[in-house]
Amino acid sequence: MKNYDVIVIGAGPGGMTGALYASRANLSVLMLDRGIYGGQMNNTAAVENYPGFKSVLGPDLAKDMYEGATQFGAEFAYGSVEAIEDHGDHKVVKTDDGDYAAKAVIIGTGSEYKKLGVPGEDKFGGRGVSYCAVCDGAFFKNREVAVVGGGDSAVEESLYLAGLASKVTVFVRRDQLRAQKILQDRAFANDKIEFVWNTNVTEILGDDMKVTGVAIKNNQTGETGEKAVSGVFIYVGNLPMTDAFKDLGITDDAGWIKTDEHMRTAVAGIFAIGDVRQKDLRQITTAVGDGGIAGQQAFNYIEDLKAAAAK
Ligand code: NAP
């Protein structure tokens, strides 16, 4: 079994920063990810709230971070993590592609999109139902699309889609948005975007091949109807990716990992960073801050292990 000082699970902005700090402190570091490095940055068109850049493409920022993260020797390997075994002074990280050992582990697995849970959503997945405007928006050039949700993702991606689609109708279940005001203002000023308030999408409609529309219901009046669209983009929130860690007793009831301000979980030597943490503000900036703290704390933890072993 290959042995490292630190294993970072998830190579998003937090994980890459954790790997940078730990490897720059001369620790041996492995970053594990089940896909390409970058995490959700790869699904983000313009990032406008990362210091140092007025605006940067998410995948470009991911590539720059990866080059920075690996410059001091941190390695990267593909692997889907299935469990972490805690053996006190070392941990075993079990993946679908073999096991690795490390003195400390940093979890930065992030979150994944939540499904709307209505009929037609699974049936038309990849055939008009999408969770990624940057990935799939180009298929709907000059066509009408629907967006479901009212948070930052729904509004930001509606703005992106408005650059491609002929019209974007956003179905919001309340009479107001949860998104940041600057995004709201931009969307309200965009004449290709229409908001439909107090309305639930109750079914995704389609023919044998693809999406043709959505069934809707006003949750104040009870009025039902249909809206013809070619694509439906769903942004109704996120779920933590913590299934592999549920036996460690480090999550809250909803599955987010609880840490202290040093990114320490309830298990000594296991740290958590970024979107997977129980926190208020899930951003690239906050993930990067978490990663720096965890990289440094992993170093301190390993120094303490060495000091204890030398006694
Ligand atoms: P979110 O903030 O949790 O918002 C989810 C939205 O979906 C809310 O408007 C919610 O309505 C609605 N919703 C939930 N379940 C629904 C259902 N069953 N039917 C209809 N609508 C439903 O999720 P998010 O927008 O994906 O953002 C996730 C995190 O990433 C947030 O912390 C966000 O700030 C961050 N983020 C930041 C940026 C940025 O800074 N540029 C961009 C993207 C995401 P209610 O309001 O009624 O609950």
Coordinates of C-alpha atoms and ligand atoms in Angstrom, one line a residue:
M1 CA 0.0 0.0 0.0
K2 CA 1.4 3.4 -1.0
N3 CA 2.0 5.7 2.0
Y4 CA 1.8 9.5 2.2
D5 CA 1.9 12.1 4.9
V6 CA -1.4 13.6 3.7
I7 CA -4.1 12.4 1.4
V8 CA -6.5 15.1 0.1
I9 CA -9.9 13.7 -1.1
G10 CA -11.4 15.9 -3.7
A11 CA -9.3 18.2 -6.0
G12 CA -11.6 21.3 -6.0
P13 CA -10.3 24.7 -5.0
G14 CA -10.2 23.7 -1.3
G15 CA -8.4 20.4 -1.9
M16 CA -5.9 21.9 -4.3
T17 CA -5.1 24.6 -1.7
G18 CA -4.7 22.0 1.0
A19 CA -2.3 20.0 -1.2
L20 CA -0.3 23.2 -1.9
Y21 CA 0.1 24.2 1.7
A22 CA 1.0 20.6 2.9
S23 CA 3.4 19.9 0.1
R24 CA 5.1 23.3 0.4
A25 CA 5.6 22.3 4.1
N26 CA 7.6 19.4 2.7
L27 CA 5.0 16.7 3.4
S28 CA 4.3 14.0 0.8
V29 CA 0.8 14.6 -0.5
L30 CA -1.6 12.7 -2.7
M31 CA -4.8 14.3 -4.1
L32 CA -7.5 11.8 -5.0
D33 CA -10.5 12.7 -7.2
R34 CA -13.0 10.6 -9.1
G35 CA -12.9 13.0 -12.0
I36 CA -10.8 15.8 -13.4
Y37 CA -9.4 18.4 -10.9
G38 CA -11.3 21.6 -10.5
G39 CA -14.6 20.4 -9.0
Q40 CA -17.5 22.7 -9.6
M41 CA -15.3 25.3 -11.1
N42 CA -15.4 23.2 -14.3
N43 CA -19.2 23.9 -14.5
T44 CA -18.8 27.6 -14.0
A45 CA -18.6 30.1 -16.8
A46 CA -17.4 33.4 -15.4
V47 CA -16.0 33.6 -11.9
E48 CA -16.2 37.3 -10.9
N49 CA -15.7 37.0 -7.1
Y50 CA -12.2 35.5 -6.9
P51 CA -9.7 38.1 -5.9
G52 CA -7.0 38.9 -8.4
F53 CA -9.3 38.3 -11.4
K54 CA -12.0 40.7 -12.7
S55 CA -13.5 37.7 -14.4
V56 CA -12.0 34.3 -15.1
L57 CA -13.4 31.1 -16.8
G58 CA -13.9 28.4 -14.1
P59 CA -11.9 25.7 -16.0
D60 CA -9.0 28.2 -16.6
L61 CA -8.9 29.0 -12.8
A62 CA -8.9 25.2 -12.1
K63 CA -5.9 24.6 -14.4
D64 CA -3.9 27.5 -12.8
M65 CA -4.7 26.2 -9.3
Y66 CA -3.7 22.6 -10.3
E67 CA -0.3 23.9 -11.6
G68 CA 0.2 25.8 -8.3
A69 CA -0.9 22.8 -6.2
T70 CA 1.5 20.3 -7.8
Q71 CA 4.6 22.6 -8.0
F72 CA 6.0 21.3 -4.7
G73 CA 5.5 17.6 -5.5
A74 CA 1.9 16.9 -4.6
E75 CA 0.7 13.9 -6.7
F76 CA -2.8 13.4 -8.3
A77 CA -4.5 10.1 -8.8
Y78 CA -8.0 9.1 -9.9
G79 CA -10.0 7.1 -7.5
S80 CA -13.5 7.1 -6.0
V81 CA -13.1 6.9 -2.2
E82 CA -15.4 4.3 -0.5
A83 CA -14.3 4.6 3.1
I84 CA -11.6 5.9 5.5
E85 CA -10.4 3.6 8.2
D86 CA -9.1 5.3 11.3
H87 CA -6.1 3.5 12.9
G88 CA -5.1 6.4 15.2
D89 CA -1.7 7.5 14.0
H90 CA -2.5 6.4 10.4
K91 CA -5.6 6.3 8.2
V92 CA -6.4 3.9 5.3
V93 CA -8.2 5.5 2.4
K94 CA -10.1 2.8 0.5
T95 CA -10.9 3.5 -3.1
D96 CA -12.4 1.6 -6.0
D97 CA -8.9 1.4 -7.4
G98 CA -6.9 0.3 -4.3
D99 CA -6.0 1.5 -0.8
Y100 CA -3.6 4.2 0.3
A101 CA -2.3 5.0 3.8
A102 CA -1.7 8.5 5.3
K103 CA -1.0 10.1 8.6
A104 CA -3.6 12.8 8.0
V105 CA -6.6 13.1 5.6
I106 CA -8.3 16.2 4.3
I107 CA -11.8 15.7 3.0
G108 CA -12.9 18.2 0.3
T109 CA -15.4 16.2 -1.6
G110 CA -17.9 19.1 -2.0
S111 CA -21.5 18.7 -2.8
E112 CA -23.7 17.6 -5.7
Y113 CA -26.9 18.9 -7.2
K114 CA -30.2 18.0 -5.6
K115 CA -32.9 16.6 -7.8
L116 CA -36.3 18.2 -8.1
G117 CA -38.0 14.8 -7.7
V118 CA -40.8 15.1 -10.2
P119 CA -42.0 12.7 -12.9
G120 CA -40.0 13.0 -16.1
E121 CA -36.9 14.3 -14.5
D122 CA -35.0 11.0 -14.7
K123 CA -36.6 9.9 -18.0
F124 CA -35.4 13.0 -19.8
G125 CA -32.0 13.3 -18.1
G126 CA -29.5 14.1 -20.9
R127 CA -32.5 14.6 -23.3
G128 CA -33.5 18.1 -22.2
V129 CA -33.2 18.0 -18.4
S130 CA -29.8 19.3 -17.2
Y131 CA -28.1 20.5 -14.1
C132 CA -25.2 22.3 -15.9
A133 CA -25.9 25.3 -18.2
V134 CA -22.2 25.6 -19.1
C135 CA -22.1 22.0 -20.2
D136 CA -25.5 21.8 -22.0
G137 CA -26.6 25.4 -22.8
A138 CA -25.3 25.4 -26.3
F139 CA -27.8 22.6 -27.3
F140 CA -30.5 25.2 -26.7
K141 CA -29.3 28.0 -28.9
N142 CA -32.3 30.2 -30.0
R143 CA -34.7 27.9 -28.2
E144 CA -36.9 28.5 -25.1
V145 CA -35.7 27.0 -21.8
A146 CA -37.0 26.8 -18.2
V147 CA -34.9 27.2 -15.1
V148 CA -36.2 25.9 -11.7
G149 CA -34.9 27.5 -8.5
G150 CA -34.2 30.9 -7.0
G151 CA -30.7 30.7 -5.5
D152 CA -27.3 32.0 -6.8
S153 CA -27.0 29.0 -9.2
A154 CA -30.4 29.4 -10.7
V155 CA -30.0 33.1 -11.4
E156 CA -26.3 33.0 -12.5
E157 CA -27.0 30.2 -14.9
S158 CA -30.2 31.9 -16.2
L159 CA -28.0 34.9 -17.1
Y160 CA -25.6 32.5 -18.9
L161 CA -28.5 30.8 -20.7
A162 CA -29.9 34.2 -21.8
G163 CA -26.8 34.6 -23.9
L164 CA -27.8 31.5 -25.9
A165 CA -31.5 30.7 -25.6
S166 CA -34.3 32.8 -27.2
K167 CA -36.1 33.0 -23.8
V168 CA -35.4 31.8 -20.2
T169 CA -38.4 31.3 -17.9
V170 CA -37.4 30.9 -14.3
F171 CA -39.9 29.1 -12.0
V172 CA -39.5 30.2 -8.4
R173 CA -41.5 28.5 -5.6
R174 CA -41.7 31.7 -3.4
D175 CA -42.4 35.3 -4.3
Q176 CA -38.7 36.2 -3.9
L177 CA -35.2 35.0 -4.8
R178 CA -32.6 33.8 -2.5
A179 CA -29.8 34.9 -4.9
Q180 CA -27.3 37.7 -4.2
K181 CA -28.7 41.2 -5.0
I182 CA -26.2 41.9 -7.8
L183 CA -27.3 38.8 -9.6
Q184 CA -31.0 39.6 -9.1
D185 CA -30.5 43.1 -10.5
R186 CA -28.8 41.8 -13.6
A187 CA -31.5 39.2 -14.2
F188 CA -34.4 41.6 -13.7
A189 CA -32.7 43.9 -16.2
N190 CA -32.4 41.2 -18.8
D191 CA -35.4 41.2 -21.2
K192 CA -34.8 37.6 -22.2
I193 CA -35.4 36.4 -18.6
E194 CA -38.9 36.1 -17.2
F195 CA -39.7 35.1 -13.6
V196 CA -42.8 33.2 -12.7
W197 CA -43.4 33.4 -8.9
N198 CA -45.1 31.1 -6.4
T199 CA -44.9 28.3 -9.0
N200 CA -43.8 24.7 -8.7
V201 CA -42.8 22.6 -11.7
T202 CA -44.8 19.4 -11.1
E203 CA -43.7 17.3 -14.1
I204 CA -41.3 17.4 -17.0
L205 CA -43.2 16.7 -20.2
G206 CA -41.8 15.2 -23.4
D207 CA -42.4 13.0 -26.4
D208 CA -40.5 9.7 -27.0
M209 CA -37.3 11.5 -27.6
K210 CA -36.9 14.7 -25.7
V211 CA -38.4 17.4 -23.4
T212 CA -41.3 19.4 -24.9
G213 CA -42.3 21.4 -21.8
V214 CA -43.1 21.5 -18.1
A215 CA -46.3 21.2 -16.1
I216 CA -46.7 23.9 -13.5
K217 CA -48.9 24.8 -10.5
N218 CA -49.3 28.1 -8.7
N219 CA -49.0 27.2 -5.0
Q220 CA -51.1 30.2 -4.0
T221 CA -54.0 30.0 -6.3
G222 CA -53.8 26.3 -7.2
E223 CA -54.0 27.2 -10.9
T224 CA -52.3 24.6 -13.1
G225 CA -50.8 25.0 -16.6
E226 CA -48.1 24.0 -19.0
K227 CA -45.2 25.9 -20.6
A228 CA -43.6 24.7 -23.8
V229 CA -39.7 24.6 -23.6
S230 CA -36.9 22.5 -25.1
G231 CA -34.8 22.4 -22.1
V232 CA -35.2 22.4 -18.3
F233 CA -32.3 23.4 -16.0
I234 CA -32.7 22.5 -12.4
Y235 CA -30.9 24.4 -9.6
V236 CA -32.7 23.6 -6.4
G237 CA -29.7 23.3 -4.1
N238 CA -27.0 20.9 -3.1
L239 CA -26.4 17.7 -1.1
P240 CA -23.1 16.9 0.6
M241 CA -21.0 14.1 -0.8
T242 CA -20.3 12.3 2.4
D243 CA -21.7 8.8 1.9
A244 CA -18.2 7.3 2.2
F245 CA -17.6 9.0 5.6
K246 CA -20.9 8.3 7.4
D247 CA -19.5 5.6 9.7
L248 CA -16.9 8.1 11.1
G249 CA -19.5 10.1 13.0
I250 CA -18.3 13.4 11.7
T251 CA -21.4 14.7 10.0
D252 CA -24.6 16.5 11.1
D253 CA -28.1 15.1 10.5
A254 CA -28.1 16.5 7.0
G255 CA -24.8 14.9 6.1
W256 CA -22.5 18.1 6.1
I257 CA -19.2 17.6 8.0
K258 CA -18.8 19.5 11.3
T259 CA -15.4 21.1 12.0
D260 CA -13.9 23.6 14.3
E261 CA -12.2 26.7 13.0
H262 CA -9.0 24.7 12.4
M263 CA -10.9 22.4 10.0
R264 CA -10.6 19.5 12.5
T265 CA -13.4 17.0 12.5
A266 CA -14.4 14.8 15.5
V267 CA -11.7 12.3 14.4
A268 CA -8.0 13.3 15.1
G269 CA -6.1 13.6 11.9
I270 CA -9.1 13.9 9.6
F271 CA -9.9 17.5 8.4
A272 CA -12.7 18.8 6.2
I273 CA -12.8 21.8 3.9
G274 CA -14.9 23.6 1.4
D275 CA -18.5 23.0 0.4
V276 CA -18.7 19.6 2.2
R277 CA -18.4 21.4 5.6
Q278 CA -21.3 22.7 7.6
K279 CA -21.0 26.4 6.8
D280 CA -22.9 29.5 5.6
L281 CA -21.0 30.7 2.6
R282 CA -20.0 28.1 0.0
Q283 CA -17.7 29.9 -2.4
I284 CA -14.3 29.3 -4.1
T285 CA -12.8 32.0 -1.8
T286 CA -14.0 30.2 1.4
A287 CA -12.9 26.8 0.1
V288 CA -9.5 28.1 -0.6
G289 CA -9.3 29.6 2.9
D290 CA -10.4 26.3 4.5
G291 CA -7.8 24.4 2.4
G292 CA -4.9 26.7 3.5
I293 CA -5.9 26.2 7.2
A294 CA -6.2 22.4 6.8
G295 CA -2.9 22.0 5.0
Q296 CA -1.1 23.9 7.8
Q297 CA -3.1 22.0 10.5
A298 CA -2.2 18.7 8.9
F299 CA 1.5 19.7 9.2
N300 CA 1.0 20.6 12.9
Y301 CA -0.8 17.3 13.6
I302 CA 2.0 15.3 12.0
E303 CA 4.6 17.2 14.0
D304 CA 2.7 16.3 17.2
L305 CA 2.6 12.6 16.1
K306 CA 6.3 12.6 15.6
A307 CA 6.9 14.3 19.0
A308 CA 4.7 11.8 20.7
A309 CA 6.5 8.9 19.0
A310 CA 9.9 10.2 20.1
K311 CA 8.9 10.3 23.8
Ligands
NAP1 P1 -29.4 27.3 -2.7 O1 -28.7 28.6 -2.3 O2 -29.7 26.3 -1.7 O3 -30.8 27.7 -3.4 C1 -31.7 26.7 -3.8 C2 -32.9 27.4 -4.5 O4 -33.8 26.4 -5.0 C3 -33.7 28.3 -3.5 O5 -34.2 29.4 -4.3 C4 -34.8 27.3 -3.1 O6 -36.0 28.0 -2.8 C5 -35.1 26.5 -4.4 N1 -35.6 25.2 -4.2 C6 -35.2 24.2 -3.3 N2 -36.0 23.1 -3.4 C7 -36.9 23.4 -4.4 C8 -38.0 22.7 -5.0 N3 -38.2 21.4 -4.6 N4 -38.7 23.3 -6.0 C9 -38.4 24.5 -6.4 N5 -37.4 25.3 -5.8 C10 -36.7 24.7 -4.9 O7 -28.6 26.5 -3.9 P2 -27.6 27.1 -5.0 O8 -28.2 28.2 -5.7 O9 -27.3 25.9 -5.8 O10 -26.3 27.6 -4.3 C11 -25.6 26.6 -3.5 C12 -24.5 27.4 -2.7 O11 -23.5 27.8 -3.7 C13 -25.0 28.7 -2.1 O12 -24.3 28.8 -0.9 C14 -24.6 29.8 -3.0 O13 -24.5 31.0 -2.4 C15 -23.3 29.2 -3.7 N6 -23.2 29.8 -5.0 C16 -22.6 31.0 -5.2 C17 -22.4 31.5 -6.4 C18 -21.7 32.9 -6.5 O14 -21.3 33.5 -5.5 N7 -21.5 33.5 -7.7 C19 -22.9 30.9 -7.6 C20 -23.5 29.7 -7.4 C21 -23.7 29.1 -6.1 P3 -36.2 28.7 -1.4 O15 -35.5 30.0 -1.5 O16 -37.7 28.9 -1.3 O17 -35.7 27.8 -0.3

